Short mmCIF file of C-alpha atoms and ligand atoms in Angstrom, two decimals:
data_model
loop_
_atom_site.label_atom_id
_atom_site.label_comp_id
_atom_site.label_asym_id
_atom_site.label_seq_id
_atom_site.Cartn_x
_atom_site.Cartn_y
_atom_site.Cartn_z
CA UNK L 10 55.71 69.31 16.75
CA UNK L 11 55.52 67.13 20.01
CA UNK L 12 57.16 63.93 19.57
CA UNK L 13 55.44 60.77 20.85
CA UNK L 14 55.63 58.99 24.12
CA UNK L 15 54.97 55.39 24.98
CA UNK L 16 55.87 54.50 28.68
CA UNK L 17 55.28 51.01 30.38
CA UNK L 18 53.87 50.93 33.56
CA UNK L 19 55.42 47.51 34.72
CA UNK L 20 53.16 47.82 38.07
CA UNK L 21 53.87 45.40 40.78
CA UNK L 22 54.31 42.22 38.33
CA UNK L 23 57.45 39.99 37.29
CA UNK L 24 60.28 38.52 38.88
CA UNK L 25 63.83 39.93 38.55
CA UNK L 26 64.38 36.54 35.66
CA UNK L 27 61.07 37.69 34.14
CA UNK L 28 61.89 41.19 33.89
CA UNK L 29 65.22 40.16 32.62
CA UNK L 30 63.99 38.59 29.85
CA UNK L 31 61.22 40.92 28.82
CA UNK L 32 63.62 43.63 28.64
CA UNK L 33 65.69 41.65 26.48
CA UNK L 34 63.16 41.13 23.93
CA UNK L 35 62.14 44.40 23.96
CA UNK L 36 65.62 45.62 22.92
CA UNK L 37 65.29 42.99 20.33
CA UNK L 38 62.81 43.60 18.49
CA UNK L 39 63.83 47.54 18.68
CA UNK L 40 66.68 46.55 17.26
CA UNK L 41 65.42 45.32 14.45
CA UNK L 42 64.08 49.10 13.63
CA UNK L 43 66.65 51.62 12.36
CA UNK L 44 65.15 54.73 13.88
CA UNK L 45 61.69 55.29 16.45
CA UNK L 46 60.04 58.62 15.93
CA UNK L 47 59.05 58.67 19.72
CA UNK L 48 60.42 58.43 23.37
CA UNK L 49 60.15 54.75 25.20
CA UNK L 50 59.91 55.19 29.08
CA UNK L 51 59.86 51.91 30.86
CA UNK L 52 58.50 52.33 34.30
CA UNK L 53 59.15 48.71 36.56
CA UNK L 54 58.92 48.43 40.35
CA UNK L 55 62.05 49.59 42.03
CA UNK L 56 63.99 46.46 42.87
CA UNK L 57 64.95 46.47 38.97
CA UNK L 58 65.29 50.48 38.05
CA UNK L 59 69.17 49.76 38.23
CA UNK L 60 68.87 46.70 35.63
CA UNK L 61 67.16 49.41 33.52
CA UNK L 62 68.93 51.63 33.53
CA UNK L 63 72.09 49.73 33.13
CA UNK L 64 70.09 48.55 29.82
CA UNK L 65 69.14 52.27 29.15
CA UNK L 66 72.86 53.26 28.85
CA UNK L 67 74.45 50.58 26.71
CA UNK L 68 71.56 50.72 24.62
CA UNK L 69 70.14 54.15 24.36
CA UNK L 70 66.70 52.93 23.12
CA UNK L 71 64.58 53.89 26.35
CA UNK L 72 64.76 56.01 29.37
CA UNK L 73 63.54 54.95 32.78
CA UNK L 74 61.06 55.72 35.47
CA UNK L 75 59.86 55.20 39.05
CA UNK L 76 56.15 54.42 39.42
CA UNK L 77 55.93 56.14 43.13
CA UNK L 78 58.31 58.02 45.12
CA UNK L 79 57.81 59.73 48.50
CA UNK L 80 56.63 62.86 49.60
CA UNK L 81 59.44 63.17 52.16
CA UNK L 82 62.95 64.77 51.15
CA UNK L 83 65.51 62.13 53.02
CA UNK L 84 65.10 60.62 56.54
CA UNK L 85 63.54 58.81 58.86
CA UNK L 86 60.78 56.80 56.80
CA UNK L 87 60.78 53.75 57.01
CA UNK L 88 59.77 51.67 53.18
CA UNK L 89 60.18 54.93 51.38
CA UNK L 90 61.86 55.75 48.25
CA UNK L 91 62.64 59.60 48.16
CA UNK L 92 63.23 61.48 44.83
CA UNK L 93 66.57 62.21 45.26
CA UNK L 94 67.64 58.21 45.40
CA UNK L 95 66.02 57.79 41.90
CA UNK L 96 67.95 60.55 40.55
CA UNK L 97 70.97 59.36 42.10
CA UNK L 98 70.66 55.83 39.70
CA UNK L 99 69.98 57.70 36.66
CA UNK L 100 66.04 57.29 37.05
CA UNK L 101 64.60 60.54 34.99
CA UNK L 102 61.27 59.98 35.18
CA UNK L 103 58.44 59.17 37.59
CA UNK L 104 54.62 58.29 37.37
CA UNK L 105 52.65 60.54 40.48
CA UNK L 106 49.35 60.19 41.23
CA UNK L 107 48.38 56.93 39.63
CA UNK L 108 44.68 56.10 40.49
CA UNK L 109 46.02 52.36 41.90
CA UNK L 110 47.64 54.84 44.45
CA UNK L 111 44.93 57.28 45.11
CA UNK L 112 42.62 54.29 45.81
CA UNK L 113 44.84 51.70 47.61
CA UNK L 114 47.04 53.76 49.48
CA UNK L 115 45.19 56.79 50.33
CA UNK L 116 47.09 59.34 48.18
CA UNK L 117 45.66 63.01 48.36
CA UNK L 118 45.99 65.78 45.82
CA UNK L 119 48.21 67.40 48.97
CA UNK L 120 50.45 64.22 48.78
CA UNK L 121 50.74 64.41 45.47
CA UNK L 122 51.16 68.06 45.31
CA UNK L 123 54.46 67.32 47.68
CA UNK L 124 55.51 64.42 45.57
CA UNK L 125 55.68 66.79 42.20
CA UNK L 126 57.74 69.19 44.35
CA UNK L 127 60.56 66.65 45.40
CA UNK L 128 60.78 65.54 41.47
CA UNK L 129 61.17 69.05 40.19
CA UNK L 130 63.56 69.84 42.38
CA UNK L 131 65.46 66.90 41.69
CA UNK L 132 65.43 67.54 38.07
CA UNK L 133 63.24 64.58 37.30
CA UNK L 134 60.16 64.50 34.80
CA UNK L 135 56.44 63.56 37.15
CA UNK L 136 54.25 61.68 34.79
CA UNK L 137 51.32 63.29 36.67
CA UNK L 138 47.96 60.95 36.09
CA UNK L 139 44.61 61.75 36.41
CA UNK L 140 40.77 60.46 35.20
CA UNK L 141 37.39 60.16 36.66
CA UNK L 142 35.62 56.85 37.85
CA UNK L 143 32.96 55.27 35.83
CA UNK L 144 29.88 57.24 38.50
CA UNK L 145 31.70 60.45 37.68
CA UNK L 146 31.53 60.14 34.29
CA UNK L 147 27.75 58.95 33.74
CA UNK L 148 27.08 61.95 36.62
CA UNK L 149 28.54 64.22 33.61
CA UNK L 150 31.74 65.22 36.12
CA UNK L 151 34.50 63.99 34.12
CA UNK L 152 35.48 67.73 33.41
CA UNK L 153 35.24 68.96 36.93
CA UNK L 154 36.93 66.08 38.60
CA UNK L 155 40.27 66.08 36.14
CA UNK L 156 40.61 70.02 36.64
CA UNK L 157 40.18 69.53 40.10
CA UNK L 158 42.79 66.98 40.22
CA UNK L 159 45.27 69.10 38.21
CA UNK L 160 45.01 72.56 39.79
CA UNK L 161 45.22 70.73 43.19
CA UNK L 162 48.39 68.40 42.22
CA UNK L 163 50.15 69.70 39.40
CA UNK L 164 49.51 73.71 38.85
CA UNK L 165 50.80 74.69 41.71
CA UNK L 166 53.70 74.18 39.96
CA UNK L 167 55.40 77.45 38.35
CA UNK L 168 56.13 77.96 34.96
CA UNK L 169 59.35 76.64 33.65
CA UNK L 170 58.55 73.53 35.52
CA UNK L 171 55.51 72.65 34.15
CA UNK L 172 58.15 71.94 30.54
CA UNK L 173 59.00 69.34 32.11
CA UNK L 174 55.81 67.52 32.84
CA UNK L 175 53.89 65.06 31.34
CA UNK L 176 50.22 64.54 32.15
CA UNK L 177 48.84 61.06 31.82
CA UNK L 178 45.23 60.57 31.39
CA UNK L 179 43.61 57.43 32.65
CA UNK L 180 39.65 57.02 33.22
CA UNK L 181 39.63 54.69 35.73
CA UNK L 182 36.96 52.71 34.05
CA UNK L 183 39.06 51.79 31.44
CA UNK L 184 42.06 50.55 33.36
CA UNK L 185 42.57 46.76 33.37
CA UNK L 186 39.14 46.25 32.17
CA UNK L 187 39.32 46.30 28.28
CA UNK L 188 36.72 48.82 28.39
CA UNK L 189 39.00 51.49 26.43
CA UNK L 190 38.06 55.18 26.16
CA UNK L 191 37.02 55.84 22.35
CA UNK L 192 39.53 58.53 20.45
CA UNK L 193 36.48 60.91 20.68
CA UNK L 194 36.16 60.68 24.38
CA UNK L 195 40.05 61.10 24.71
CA UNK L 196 40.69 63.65 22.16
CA UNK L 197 37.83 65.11 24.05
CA UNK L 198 39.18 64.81 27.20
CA UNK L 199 43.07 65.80 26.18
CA UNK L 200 42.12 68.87 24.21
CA UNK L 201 40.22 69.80 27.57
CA UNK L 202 43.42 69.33 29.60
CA UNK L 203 45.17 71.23 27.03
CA UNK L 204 43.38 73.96 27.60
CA UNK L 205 43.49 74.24 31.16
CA UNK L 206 47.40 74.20 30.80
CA UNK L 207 47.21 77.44 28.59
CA UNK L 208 44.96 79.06 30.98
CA UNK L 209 47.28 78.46 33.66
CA UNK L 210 49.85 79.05 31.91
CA UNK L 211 50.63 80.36 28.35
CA UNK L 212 49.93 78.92 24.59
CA UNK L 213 53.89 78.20 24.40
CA UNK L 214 52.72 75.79 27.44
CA UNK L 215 49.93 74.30 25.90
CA UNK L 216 51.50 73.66 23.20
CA UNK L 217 54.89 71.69 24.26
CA UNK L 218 52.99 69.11 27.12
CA UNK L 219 52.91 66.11 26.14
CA UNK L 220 49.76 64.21 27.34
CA UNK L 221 49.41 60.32 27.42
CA UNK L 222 46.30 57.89 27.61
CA UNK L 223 46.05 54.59 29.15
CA UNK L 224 43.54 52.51 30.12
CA UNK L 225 43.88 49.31 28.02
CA UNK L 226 45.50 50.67 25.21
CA UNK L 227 46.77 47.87 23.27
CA UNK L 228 48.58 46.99 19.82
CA UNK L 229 44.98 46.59 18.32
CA UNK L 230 43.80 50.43 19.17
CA UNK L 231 46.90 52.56 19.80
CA UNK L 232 47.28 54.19 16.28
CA UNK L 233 43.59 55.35 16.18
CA UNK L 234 44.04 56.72 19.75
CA UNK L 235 47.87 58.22 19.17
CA UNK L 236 46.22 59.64 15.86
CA UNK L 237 44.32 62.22 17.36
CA UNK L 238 45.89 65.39 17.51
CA UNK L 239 46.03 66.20 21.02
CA UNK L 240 47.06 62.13 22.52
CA UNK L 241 50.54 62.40 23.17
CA UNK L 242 51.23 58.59 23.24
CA UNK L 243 49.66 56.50 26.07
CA UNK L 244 50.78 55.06 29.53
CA UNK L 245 50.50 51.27 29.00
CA UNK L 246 49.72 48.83 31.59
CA UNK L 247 49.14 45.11 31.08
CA UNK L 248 50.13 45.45 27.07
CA UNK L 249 53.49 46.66 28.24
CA UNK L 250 54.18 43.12 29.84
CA UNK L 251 54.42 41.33 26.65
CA UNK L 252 57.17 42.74 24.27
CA UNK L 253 55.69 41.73 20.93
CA UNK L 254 52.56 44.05 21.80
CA UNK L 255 54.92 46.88 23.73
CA UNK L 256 57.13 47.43 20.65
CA UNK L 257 54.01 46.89 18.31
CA UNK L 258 52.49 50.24 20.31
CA UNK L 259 55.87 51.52 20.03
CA UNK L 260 55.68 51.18 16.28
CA UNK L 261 52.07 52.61 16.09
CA UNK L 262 53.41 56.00 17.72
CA UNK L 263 56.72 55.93 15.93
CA UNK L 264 54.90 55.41 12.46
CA UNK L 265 51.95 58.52 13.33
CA UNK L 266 55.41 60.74 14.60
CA UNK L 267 57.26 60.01 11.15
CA UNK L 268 54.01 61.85 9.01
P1 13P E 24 46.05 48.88 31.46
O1 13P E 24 46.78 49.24 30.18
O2 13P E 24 46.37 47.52 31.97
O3 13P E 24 44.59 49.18 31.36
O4 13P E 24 46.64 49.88 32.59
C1 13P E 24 46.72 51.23 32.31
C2 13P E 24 47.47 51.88 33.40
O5 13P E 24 47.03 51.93 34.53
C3 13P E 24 48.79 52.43 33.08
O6 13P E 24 49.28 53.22 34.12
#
C-alpha cells in the first residue's frame, strides 16, 4: 500500500526566528506521538533548508525540500539555486512547477521539463504540481489541461525515474482562497492522473506514485480528502504555517495510513 505524504509548502513567509520556532513546535507536538503512519516533507524558502535539515537529522521526524530550483546545471546565473547545491545540504526533495511559479515568473512546461531533469539526475524526488484555473474548469478543460501539463513536464521522464516522483495536484482556484476542491472532484481528478501514469507507463507505475492535493486543505477537511483512495496526502500551504493545524493534518493522514 502507498504510505501517506503531508509536505508544507512554507512559500515565501517567516523570518529565520519565526521559522525557528515553528519548527520547534512542530517537533513538539510530534513528539508527543509514538509512531506517524506517513512521510512529513517540510518545504521552506532556501535561506533556512540548512536549519532543516540540521532538525531533520537529530530528529528523524521529517525530510526536507526546496520549493524551486533552476533549470541550469552550475554556472554563470546569477540568483539561482541549481539542483546539485540542494543535494549537496541533504535537501531530498523539491516542489517543480508550482502554479505561483508558472504565473509570476513565467515558468513553461519546457522549463519545467529541464528542472525535473537536473533533480533526477541529482538523485532528488520533484514534487511535480499541476491543476487548471477556475475558466478551465467551468470550460470543462480540467482533463485536457492537467494531461497536457504532465506529458509536457513530467513524462518525458523514463521509467525508473518516474518511482521517484510525486505529483501534486493543485486547482488553482482553490489555492489560498478557502474554496477547497470536494473529495469527489479530487478523487476524480487523482484517479484521472493515475491513469495517465499507467498509460505511460505500466500498472506497477500507477500503482506506487504517490499523488498529493492542496489547495486549502486544512485540519478541518484533510481526513475526508486523504480518505479517498487515490489522494496520496496533500501539499499544504497556509495550514502548514501554524503547527497545531500542520501536525493535526499530519495526524489525519497518519490515522487513515494505520487502517
Ligand atoms: P493553500 O493551502 O494556502 O491553499 O496553498 C496550497 C499550495 O499552494 C501548496 O503548494
Amino acid at each position: 500500500m502507498r504510505s501517506k505524504i503531508v509536505a508544507a509548502n512554507w512559500k515565501m513567509n517567516l523570518t529565520f526566528g519565526e521559522a525557528e520556532s515553528l519548527v520547534d513546535d512542530i517537533l513538539d507536538r510530534l513528539d508527543e506521538q509514538d509512531e506517524l503512519n506517513c512521510e512529513v516533507i517540510i518545504c521552506p524558502p532556501f535561506p533556512y533548508l540548512e536549519l532543516l535539515t540540521d532538525f531533520e537529522f537529530d530528529e528523524q521526524r521529517f525530510n526536507v525540500g526546496a520549493q524551486n530550483c533552476s533549470a541550469f546545471d552550475m554556472g554563470a546565473y546569477t540568483g539561482e539555486v541549481s539542483a546539485k547545491m540542494l543535494k549537496s545540504i541533504d535537501v531530498d526533495y523539491c516542489i517543480v512547477g508550482h502554479s505561483e511559479r508558472r504565473k509570476y515568473f513565467g515558468e513553461s512546461d519546457e522549463t519545467l521539463a529541464e528542472k525535473v531533469n537536473r533533480l533526477i539526475e541529482n538523485n532528488m524526488s520533484p514534487i511535480f504540481c499541476v491543476g487548471e484555473v477556475l475558466e478551465e474548469r467551468e470550460a470543462g478543460r480540467h482533463f485536457e489541461v492537467v494531461k497536457e501539463q504532465l506529458e509536457k513536464g513530467l513524462f518525458h521522464l523514463d521509467g525508473d525515474a518516474i518511482y521517484d516522483t510525486i505529483i501534486a495536484y493543485e486547482p488553482v482556484w482553490a489555492i489560498g482562497t478557502g474554496k477547497t476542491a470536494t473529495p469527489e472532484q479530487a478523487q476524480e481528478m487523482h484517479a484521472y492522473i493515475r491513469s495517465l501514469v499507467k498509460e505511460r507507463y505500466d500498472q506497477a507505475a500507477a500503482d506506487d506514485i504517490r499523488i498529493l492535493y492542496g489547495g486549502s486543505c486544512n485540519a478541518q477537511n484533510a481526513t475526508e480528502l486523504f480518505s479517498q483512495p487515490d489522494v496520496d496526502g496533500g501539499l499544504i500551504g497556509g495550514a502548514s504555517l501554524k503547527a497545531n493545524d500542520f501536525v493535526s493534518i499530519c495526524l489525519q493522514a497518519s490515522q487513515i495510513g494505520a487502517e
